[in-house]
Structures are given as C-alpha cells and as structure tokens.
C-alpha angles and dihedrals in degrees: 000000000000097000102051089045100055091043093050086060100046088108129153126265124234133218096191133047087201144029115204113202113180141135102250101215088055101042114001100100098030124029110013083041086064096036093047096055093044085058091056097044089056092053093259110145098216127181117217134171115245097143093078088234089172089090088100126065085237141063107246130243089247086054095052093049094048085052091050101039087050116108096194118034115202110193107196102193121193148177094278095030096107091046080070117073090189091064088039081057104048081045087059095043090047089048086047088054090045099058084054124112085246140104102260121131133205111219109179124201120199113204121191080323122093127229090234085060092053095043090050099029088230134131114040087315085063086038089060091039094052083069093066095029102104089046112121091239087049088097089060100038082056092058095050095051084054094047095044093051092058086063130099110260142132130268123217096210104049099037130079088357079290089296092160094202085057093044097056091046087057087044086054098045090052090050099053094047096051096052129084111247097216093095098065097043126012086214095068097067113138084020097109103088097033088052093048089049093059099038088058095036076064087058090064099067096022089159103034127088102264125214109185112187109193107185135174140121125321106281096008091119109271101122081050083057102055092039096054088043089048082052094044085061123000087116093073097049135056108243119221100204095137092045084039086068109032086067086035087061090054102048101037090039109235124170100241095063115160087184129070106227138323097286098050080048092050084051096049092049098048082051101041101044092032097103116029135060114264154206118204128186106186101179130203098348118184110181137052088230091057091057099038079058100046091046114346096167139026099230092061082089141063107255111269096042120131127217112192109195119191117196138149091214104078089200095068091060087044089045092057098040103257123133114239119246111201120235104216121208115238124282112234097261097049090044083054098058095039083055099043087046088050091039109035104004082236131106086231135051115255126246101294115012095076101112096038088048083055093045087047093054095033081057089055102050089215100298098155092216099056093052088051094056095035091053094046098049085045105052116106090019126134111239088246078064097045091049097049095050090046088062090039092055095058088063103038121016111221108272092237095060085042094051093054096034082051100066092076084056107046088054097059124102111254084252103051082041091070090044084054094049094046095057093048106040089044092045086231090185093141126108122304090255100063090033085065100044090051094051093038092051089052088053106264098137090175088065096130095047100033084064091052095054092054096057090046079057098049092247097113142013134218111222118251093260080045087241107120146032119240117185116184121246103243088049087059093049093046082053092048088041089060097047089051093047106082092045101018092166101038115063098174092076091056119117088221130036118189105148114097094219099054097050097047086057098050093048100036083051087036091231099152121143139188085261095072103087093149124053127180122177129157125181097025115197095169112121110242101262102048087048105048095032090055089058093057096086085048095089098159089049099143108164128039124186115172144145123217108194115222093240092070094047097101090065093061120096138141125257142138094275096046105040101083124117109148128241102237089069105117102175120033130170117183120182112207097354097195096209132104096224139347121294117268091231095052104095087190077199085140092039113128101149124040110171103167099173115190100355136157086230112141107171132019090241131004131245097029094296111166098197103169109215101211098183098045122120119146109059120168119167082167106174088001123138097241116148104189137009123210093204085185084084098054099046099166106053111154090170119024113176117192099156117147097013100140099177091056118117115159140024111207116212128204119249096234099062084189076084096072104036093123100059112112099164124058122174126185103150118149088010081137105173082047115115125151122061099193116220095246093086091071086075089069102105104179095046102129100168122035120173129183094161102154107014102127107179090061110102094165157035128209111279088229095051080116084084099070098084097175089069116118102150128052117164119185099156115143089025137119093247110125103165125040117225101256091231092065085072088073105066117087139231083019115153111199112201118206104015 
C-alpha cells in the first residue's frame, strides 16, 4: 500500500493554474482581456502573454516553460490564429503536454471560428492558415488543430445566444471546476469533486431558491466545502455577512446584540433579503431554531438564491427539508499529500520521513482536520521528534482536533451519551445486530434509536447494505479521551477500561473498585487467581468482554479464592472459557447476554445447580463442549446458539412451553451426535430461524412444525431428512435450505 500510494502522488507541480493561448491582434485588447481578468478575480493564477513575444520566429524558452509548468491550457482559437507560427507552435507544445502521463488539461475556445474550420482548415480561419501552409512544420500544426478540436471545449456562437460576457462566466465555471483546488488552499485537498457535486446540483434549480446542507463529522471538511462553493460562485451572488450576524447575535445570544429578539430578526431578514438575489453561509449550525431563524422559509429570498448550511447533526437538515450532502473523509492518497503540504510544503514526503508520513496519515484515518494539525505541529521536527508525539497520540489527541471532535458530544442527551461511550470504549465496530444486543443487555433499552441519533449526529455511520456500525477512529479516541480525563493516572477509577496493560495491572494489584463498569481484554495472560480474584472489588461490572487462549488453560481451576464475577455483570462474552461450568458463587441474576465462543464449558452449572436466569436472552455456547442444555433455566431465551457443539446430545424442555415463548433463533448446525428434535418445539410460536445444517444424526422433523407460523428460515442441509411434515407446506413466506 505505501508504495503505490506515494507513487500515485508524485505528480508534477505547477507553477500556473492557466495557460492562455490567443493571437493578439484578434483577441489581446477584447476578448482574452476580459477573460483574462474574470480568471484572476475568481482566484485562478494565468499566464498570458503581454510582453508580444511573437517578435521572434520562434517560441521562447520563457514561453515553453510557462506552457510546461501550466496545469490548465485555453486555446482561443480565431479567425487569424493559424497566419501566426508562433501560435501553430504553442498549439503543437500544448498537444505535446497534453500526450504526457500528467495532469494537464486542453480546453479549446472557438471565437467567431468553428471547430469544423479548424479541423479542416477551411473559412477565414483556412484563408490565414493558407499563408503558412507550404511551410515545412504545416504537417504537424495540422495534427495539433485535429487533435485540439476533438477536445471538449466551448463555442462562442452556440453558447449564451453568442453574449460574450455570459459566455466568459460559463468559460470560467468550467474552468474552476475542472481544476483541482489545491492550488489555491492546501486545505481543500480531496474537495474537487465534492465541490463540483454541489455546484451542479445548483444547475438543477437555477431559478429556485436553493437551500444545500452539507453535513458530516467535526472537522471532516465541511466548513472547507462551503467555503470553496461560496468561492465557485459567490460573483455572481450579494453576500449577507453583516445581516448574517446581526441575526447570528440574537439567536445565539451574544452581548453585543443591534435586534431586539428572533422574531424581529426573522422580520428584518424577510425585509432585507426579499428582493434581491442572494448568497447565504449558515456554519456549523446545531439546532433546527437557529436555522428556522436564519432562514425559516423559501420564500424569504429572491429565486436563485442559494442558502449553504453546514451541521454535524444530519436531522436538522431533515427537519428543515434539505436534503443532506455528505461530507467524505479523505482517501489515503489525498490525506498523504494534505499532510505532506502541512508537513513538508511539498506534495511528497521528504527522504526519510516516508514510513512515519504514512503512519501519521494512517493515525488520522483521513479526517481532514487531524492531518492538518498533525502536519503543521510536525513539521520541522527531527524524526526522533516525529516518532515520540506519535506514541504520545495514541495516548492523548491533540487538543485542537478534541475540542472540535467533542461538540458532537457535548449536544447529546446523558442517556444517548452512554450509548456513545460504550461504543467507543468497547470498539463496538461489529454488525448492527450484535451492536444492539450489547447496548440493550447493558440496559440501554433505546439501542436502536440511540444509534440512530448518533449517526444523525456524525458520530457513527451505518454501512452501505445497513448491516454494520463504523465509528472513525478519531471518534473512538475523543470517547476514550473523555473517559481518561477525570482520573488520567489512575485508570482504576475509569468507567471503562480497554488497554491490556492497564487492566493486567489493576487485577494482578487487585486494585478494582465500584467505577469500572466496562472491561475489554483480549489475549489474557493473567493465571486464574490473579485474574478472578482482581474482579471481586468491581461490584457495578456490567459488561465483560474477554479471550482465554487455550495455552493458559491448564492454570484455571476453580477454588474458593478464583471463582468470583460478579453478579452485576449483564453482558458477558467470554472466548475459550476454560471452565467446565459457571462458577457456584456467580448468581447471573442480572445476566441478559452469555456468548461463550469456543469454551470448555459442559454444563450450565456444576453439581447439579438449577439456578434459573430469569433476564437472560442472548446464549451462545457456539464450538463449546457442552453435552446437554435444561432450557427450563433460561426461560426467556430470545437467541440460543448451539452450533458446533459436537458433544451435545440433548436439549431438555420445560415442562410449561409458555416459558419460551419469546425464542425466535434457534441454532443447532454441526450438533452432530445430536438426533432427536422433540415436538415440543413446534409450540414456539415466535421461532423465526431454525438450523439444523450439519447435524447428521437428525432423520426427522416434528410432524406439527407447520405450527409454527414465524418461521421464515429452516435449514437442514447436511442432515439425514429425507422427507419434509406436510404441514410445514402451509406456512408463508418460509425458505428451506438444503432440501
């Protein structure tokens, strides 16, 4: 990866936005003149040629390196352009530019002249060129004219009914958008094609009032949007940045305030923008009222005005009835040069610090924000220096890139805030699904909504298929941030814990306390005693997540000192549990999630204990060794995952099925001693997905499995059934696997 992205971006630097190509005597004092000064106001560097240069026979060597060193070439062809050599020859440089692996691009302009004429060298513009036609370059000039008129260009006299001051305006529009923006500002890297989005999307409505919401996480870009947009076609609109705070100062209730409250605001606006055709930057708004006083109604403008609202909280936008533009991070090779500008003021790393410009980028995920920071705070370091505040980041964010991540944050409701610091202490970047049944069994009963909220609010994002929850790693180190910060050296008094090292110091000192609620530790190499004894102090535990790998396995056993969790634990997931049952001192009353993946787990409880866990819903002893289930002790199942439990042999149902009524998945795949599926099953009423894939010894299913009329899933490939219950043909909408 790191070589193809640092040769992708060894492009060439240009020295010129613009390369104006033009016969002076048709076009110098007219035209280009106009065109010329249209470029500049919009921020676009052009080269043209004032100095008559064409006293020579020759191009000049100036000329050839402004050609070269010119991002963007305009070719204004006219009526006496081919009776100039000088002109034929700029035409053949730029056409030799053009065949190059760079980024230069041909733009032709046909004035009062037709391609057709060029192509063919025919009309006045043949007639000038007949002058030149016997000279020994004329076969190559021709080329270039063929090659230039296949190009995409503009045409004077069928665009804008041949209004030349029109016609300029489109020339410049295409140009802006064609060009990349980096030149102007190093911060608007990766902002080309979001700009040119939002600028067309603008075509669409030209004479409606146009409200654009561009919306995304803090410091994702979305202030460096607007502003580029603002700068693609504020010319041809009247800001309101004065108007723009004086109602800013009311709602947001500033001191220094000239109105005398929102509605006299929402007055003065509807007066003051009624008539004329505006351009509106609203930034960072992060309330619906703000906006409703900023620009509550449409019809508060002149058509053709645009309004561009920024927000992280994609509601607001909803709320108002604008449609949401999504602010993208930057892709690896565009976070590599805004670093490398920010770092270096170069497109490319310099000698030595390749690897650590990649780490630096590959640390900010391509949040725009962050790499600027970063870049700039890096830059003239030693790479001693880059190498000390890159472990240092991982521990503490800079507080630039915080403050800004944090705002999000500060605007959520407590409870959505938990939900918020769950996900991110506990890196809960798994599907939708588990992400749910994590936050539900730790009693977060507004799982589902308080997901959505978060993404409303740029915290979070749903993948594509709407399967599983990303949140960017930056967002996951300003959550932990804010968990460290009270109690920075002492991580024992974190709600959260999450870093191996931390943890194995609290248990192995036995330095718990009542604060720790979240643990997550992966790759455990603690013995059994120093590691159950150190959960005991931690009495509001409510979520374990933890590995045992199989190696240390031989150091577990049960005594009076080991066998401690504590029973406020709601949610606990434990890889490779290496014993044969829970612990007889664990109540599990609280207990509403069990995944024990891979464990050497045999029986629910030891020593014929019948402990009925009332709360529980989620059980997977997925791959455990288990050898038979009581479900009469876990009465409320809604999930119950078996599946490649090849020692199992019976499942044991209560007696009441009223106690099961809430199970929807059952799993039983690769359960291959496993024969016999008793018809009580068919009483579940709510059952959805049943599998049996893999389990060989099974031969049959329970004639009235028709009953069960949720089901929409049976799998029974890889099994001994050879005939289906007739009654199962009755139920709707049902998929059979493996039949």
């Amino acid at each position: 990866m790191a070589s193809s992205s640092t040769s992708s971006i060894q492009r060439k630097s240009f020295r010129y936005d613009v390369f104006l190509s033009f016969r002076g005597e048709d076009t110098r004092t007219n035209f280009v003149d106009h065109l010329y000064d249209a470029l500049k106001r919009q921020g676009i560097d052009t080269y043209k040629d004032d100095k008559n240069l064409e006293k020579g026979k020759k191009i000049s060597k100036e000329l050839i390196q402004a050609i070269e060193e010119s991002r963007f070439h305009v070719i204004v062809f006219s009526k006496n352009y081919a009776s100039s050599s000088w002109c034929l020859d700029e035409l053949v440089k730029i056409m030799e530019c053009q065949k190059r692996p760079t980024e230069q691009t041909v733009y032709p302009i046909f004035y009062h002249v037709e391609p057709t004429h060029i192509r063919k060298q025919s009309g006045e513009f043949g007639k000038a060129f007949a002058k030149l036609e016997n000279d020994e370059a004329a076969k190559k000039w021709k080329e270039a004219m063929i090659e230039a008129t296949s190009l995409s260009g503009r045409e004077l006299r069928t665009t804008a009914d041949g209004h030349e001051a029109d016609f300029i305006k489109l020339v410049v529009t295409d140009i802006s958008l064609k060009l990349p923006l980096v030149s102007a500002d190093e911060n608007l890297v990766g902002m080309r094609t979001p700009v040119n989005d939002v600028v067309s999307s603008l075509n669409v409505v030209p004479n409606e009032v146009c409200m654009i919401g561009i919306w995304g996480m803090g410091g994702g870009g979305k202030t460096t949007l607007a502003r580029a947009v603002f700068d693609q076609i504020c010319s041809q609109l009247e800001g309101l940045k004065s108007l723009q705070q004086q109602v800013l100062r009311d709602v947001f209730k500033r001191q220094d305030i000239f109105i005398n409250g929102v509605l006299e605001g929402k007055k003065e606006m509807k007066k003051k923008v009624h008539g004329i055709k505006v351009l509106v930057v609203l930034d960072d708004v992060d309330h619906i009222d703000q906006l409703k006083a900023l620009a509550g109604e449409r019809n508060w403008f002149k058509k053709g005005s645009v309004i561009i609202i920024t927000t992280r909280d994609e509601q607001v936008l909803r709320s108002h009835d604008v449609e949401p533009i999504q602010v993208n991070l930057l892709s690896n090779e565009e976070a590599l040069l805004l670093f490398c500008m920010n770092a270096f003021g170069t497109e490319i790393p310099v000698q030595g610090y390749g690897e650590l410009s990649r780490e630096v980028v590959s640390y900010a995920a391509g949040l725009p924000l962050t790499i600027t920071v970063l870049g700039s705070h890096l830059r003239g370091r030693s790479t001693c220096g880059w190498k000390g505040v890159l472990e240092s980041l991982k521990r503490m964010p800079k507080k630039e890139v915080v403050d800004i991540l944090e705002l999000s944050y500060a605007g959520l409701e407590d409870n959505i805030k938990d939900i918020f610091l769950d996900v991110a202490c506990m890196s809960l970047n798994y599907s939708v699904y588990f992400v749910v049944v994590f936050l539900e069994s730790c009693g977060h009963f507004e799982a589902r909504c308080g997901l959505d909220v978060l993404k409303e609010k740029s915290l979070i994002t749903i993948s594509k298929d709407g399967e599983e929850v990303v949140m960017h790693d930056q967002i996951i180190e300003m959550g932990r941030n804010i968990v460290r910060r009270p109690h920075r050296k002492e991580p024992q008094k974190h709600s959260h814990l999450w870093e191996t090292l931390e943890i194995e110091h609290i248990l192995a000192n036995d330095l718990g306390t009542e604060a720790t609620e979240c643990i997550r530790h992966f790759a455990l190499e603690l013995s059994s005693k120093l590691f159950m004894k150190g959960l005991r102090k931690m009495k509001k535990l409510r979520c374990l997540l933890t590995y045992t790998e199989y190696r240390f396995s031989g150091d577990w056993e049960f005594d009076e000192v080991t066998e401690y969790i504590p029973n406020s634990l709601q949610y606990l997931l434990w890889g490779y549990y290496p014993f044969s049952s829970l612990p007889k001192t664990f109540k599990a009353n609280n207990l509403v999630a069990l995944l024990m993946v891979d464990s050497e787990i045999e029986q629910l409880w030891g020593g014929g204990e019948k402990k009925i866990l009332k709360k529980l819903k989620y059980l997977s002893f997925e791959n455990s060794k288990l050898k038979s289930l009581d479900l009469g002790m876990t009465p409320n199942l809604v999930s119950l995952n078996l599946g490649g439990s090849r020692d199992l042999v019976e499942l044991l149902f209560p007696e009441d099925l009223g106690l099961l009524e809430y199970l929807e998945e059952l799993i039983l795949s690769e359960c291959t001693v496993l024969r016999d599926i008793p018809n009580c099953i068919c009483k579940m009423k709510r059952l959805r997905y049943f599998h049996l894939g893999g389990c060989v010894a099974v031969e049959k299913l329970p004639e009235e499995l028709g009953r069960l009329e949720c089901l929409k899933v049976l799998n029974i490939q890889g099994t001994n059934i050879r005939h289906l219950p007739q009654s199962i043909f009755e139920l709707k909408g049902l998929r059979i696997v493996g039949f």
